[in-house]
Amino acid sequence: MTAVSPDAPRIWSAARGPVLIGVIILFAAIVITLLRGSGEGGALDPRSFRPEGSHAVARLLEQNGVRVELTDSASAVDGATLFVTQPNLIDPQRLEDLTRRASATVLLAPAGGRSRLEPETRQPGCPLADRAGPATMGGFTYEGEQSCYDSTLVRTGTVTTIGYGGIFTNRDVDEEGNAALALSLLGQHERLVWYVPSEADRSQQKSLTGLIPDGWKYGALQLGVAAVLIALWRARRLGRVVPEPLPVVVRAAETVKGRARLYRRSHAASHAASVLRQATRDRLAPLLGVPQGDDPSEEIARRTSRPVTSVRALLYDKEPVDDRGLVALAHSLDALENEVRKA
Amino acid sequence: MALTGRAGLLALIGVLVVGLVLPSWQGILVLFGLLVLCVAVDLVLAAGVRRLTFSRAGATAVRTGEPCVVQLTVHNPGRRLRGVLRDAWAPSAGVVADRVAVDVPAGGSRVLSFELRPVRRGDRVADRVTVRSHGPLGIAARQGSHVVPWTVRALPPFHSRRHLPPLLERLRELDGRRASLIRGAGTEFDSLRTYVIGDDVRSIDWRASARSSDVVVRTWRPERDRQVTIVLDTARTSAGRVEGALGGLPRLDTAMDAALLLSALASQARDQVDFLAFSHQVRASVPRATLPVLVRAMAPLEAELVEFDARGAVAEVLRRAGRRSLVVLLTALEPSIEHGLLPLLPALATRHHLLIASVSDPAVHAMAAGRGDLEAVYAAAAAERTLAERRRLTALLARHGVDVVDALPDDLPRALADRYLALKAAGKL
């Protein structure tokens, strides 16, 4: 009989290709991640040294005694300035809740802008930004209680809306009065929560069932009915199962194996040795022409070059042997038998 | 009743209807009601299965492993029947395809053929015939079963029949029908004929040659019309599985093969064969057996887990065999023979010649040759112990005048037949 279940070499030869591909993909992913990791942070990230990053502004704020906390899931905003770089990514309800709790809020280009202006140096034209003077402003225009820089910077209550984020970037922070404006906007309180929304904030807070139209809830119930009917179809047998009267299976060699295990468990090495010696004598006797039961040692010694005493010791020794000796004895008996057969 | 896949498919289409048109409880109820209505219509209009009548014809016996065909006739007294029919048999009957599509017109009949290829010896009994009758819509079906009894007897495969031609050739040589007649082949004087070159000079009958103008030789022929009683042991030891060329088979199957070859040969040699299967009682008994009868008698025999009753078997043999015969006992050479059969030998051996044929186990020989680690050497010792026991028993039996054939499963039929021919040639029957 041939075994059909695969063995280790066959499994390896079959799996080699996929494993190799997997290793290559893993290696490539690690390399790409490592190369990318050096350019940490994106636009308006207070850790980023790139031109569009905001490390300079963050440093300036810290030098003026403002603690900057970068977060991607603003929660503790009470008594702090909240700076939201991408307010459009946040659920409006949540944003409203955050602005209510924060002492001051700066929103960068939220939805609801009216017209779009090119970023350029503009005059403040309002008391809110008089100290800063002209600054690089532009982007969307908004409406509010106080309006500066051609309506690109407005304030309503504690919420300041700014249409263009150029003044916060490393590239433009040293132009005109950009730095002063940024400091006056973000340094209103001792703590600044710098909120860079992540993709997770975009997700709607609706559950899965809320997204399904009501009609399909009944459709799902009907699907259940269909499943029950299909189960009934598949479960019905075409006639009963027919039993097979099987004969008993007894391996003829079972008792012999049982005896071998008994020998092994009781360490009956001496007994096993005498059985093996007897078997060798019985097999050699007809080869040598010695009557069954007689001592064949002398005849063996005559045909082979072995001394009689050693042959007799091998075939008749009654000395007790241990397990290790038994294995050795089996091999020497085999060697003797082969020698006689060749002679 | 039974539903079909269409019922489930309709319900699935209903998902679209409910989802797009009727998204309410009422919608689901309406669709379910429609479905139930369709099922009811189908069940009412489907042909009844209770009143169908069946009959069978075809093979009643086949050699194990070979194909045969059993026909099933369906008679439909009611409406036209369309559906599926399953003729269920036990797996070992080896039905190639037990499900067929049926279409029986009203009042008509159809004959369906099922091919069987039994994989195991013995009586293979048909179970039930189940019919599923579909309605016109194909959504639901009526279903019912009928008992249509039929038995196919899977006969012993008789693999060793390939040994028969060379054995028959040798038998003819013994018989003197070939030119290569030699002296001693047989003990019964047959006839005188003219010497031809090649004849043994020792067979020249000088007295007859003196009366004739030619040199005349005597021809001999082996005895005929002797009795051979084959006793098959179906008790405990015959259940043991032994690995051979055909996979693991019970000793019983190998013994049957040997018995079949021997009886085929013996009947060709015009000896009379009696067959007896015995465990603790008579299992099968065929006096004056011919091969077909013997094969049929052997087919249903199974090994039983009881001890072989040697006393009962010997009594049965003595009762049946009136004149001197060759008693062939197919059993296993196990120590139980010593206190079972051995004390009874004098009663048997005075009147008959006993030949014991035994299946030896290649696994034991393989174990005896095992070396390497401790476990293998202990196994070798245990196997040698068993083999020594068999040698001792063989010697003991030989001292009582019993012939012993102890061979591996693949060799036993041939070895037993050879021994029979040797006994015949020596005129010991």
PDB file of C-alpha atoms in Angstrom, chain B residues 251 254-255 258 261 330 357-360 405-418:
ATOM      1  CA  ARG B 251      -6.900 -16.433   7.073  1.00  0.00           C
ATOM      2  CA  THR B 254      -6.814 -17.697   1.944  1.00  0.00           C
ATOM      3  CA  ALA B 255      -7.855 -21.120   3.267  1.00  0.00           C
ATOM      4  CA  ALA B 258      -6.541 -23.182  -1.202  1.00  0.00           C
ATOM      5  CA  LEU B 261      -7.816 -25.075  -5.898  1.00  0.00           C
ATOM      6  CA  LEU B 330      -7.202 -25.946   6.906  1.00  0.00           C
ATOM      7  CA  ALA B 357      -2.501 -26.719   5.890  1.00  0.00           C
ATOM      8  CA  SER B 358      -1.805 -23.492   7.719  1.00  0.00           C
ATOM      9  CA  VAL B 359      -1.484 -19.863   6.662  1.00  0.00           C
ATOM     10  CA  SER B 360       1.663 -18.360   8.131  1.00  0.00           C
ATOM     11  CA  VAL B 405       1.945 -27.504   4.841  1.00  0.00           C
ATOM     12  CA  ASP B 406       2.803 -24.158   6.440  1.00  0.00           C
ATOM     13  CA  ALA B 407       3.076 -21.412   3.819  1.00  0.00           C
ATOM     14  CA  LEU B 408       2.645 -17.691   3.305  1.00  0.00           C
ATOM     15  CA  PRO B 409      -0.837 -16.646   2.142  1.00  0.00           C
ATOM     16  CA  ASP B 410       0.234 -16.132  -1.485  1.00  0.00           C
ATOM     17  CA  ASP B 411       1.935 -19.535  -1.660  1.00  0.00           C
ATOM     18  CA  LEU B 412      -0.453 -21.724   0.319  1.00  0.00           C
ATOM     19  CA  PRO B 413      -2.913 -22.779  -2.447  1.00  0.00           C
ATOM     20  CA  ARG B 414      -0.093 -23.844  -4.735  1.00  0.00           C
ATOM     21  CA  ALA B 415       1.844 -25.539  -1.933  1.00  0.00           C
ATOM     22  CA  LEU B 416      -1.208 -27.512  -0.843  1.00  0.00           C
ATOM     23  CA  ALA B 417      -1.968 -28.610  -4.417  1.00  0.00           C
ATOM     24  CA  ASP B 418       1.664 -29.649  -4.917  1.00  0.00           C
TER      25      ASP B 418
END
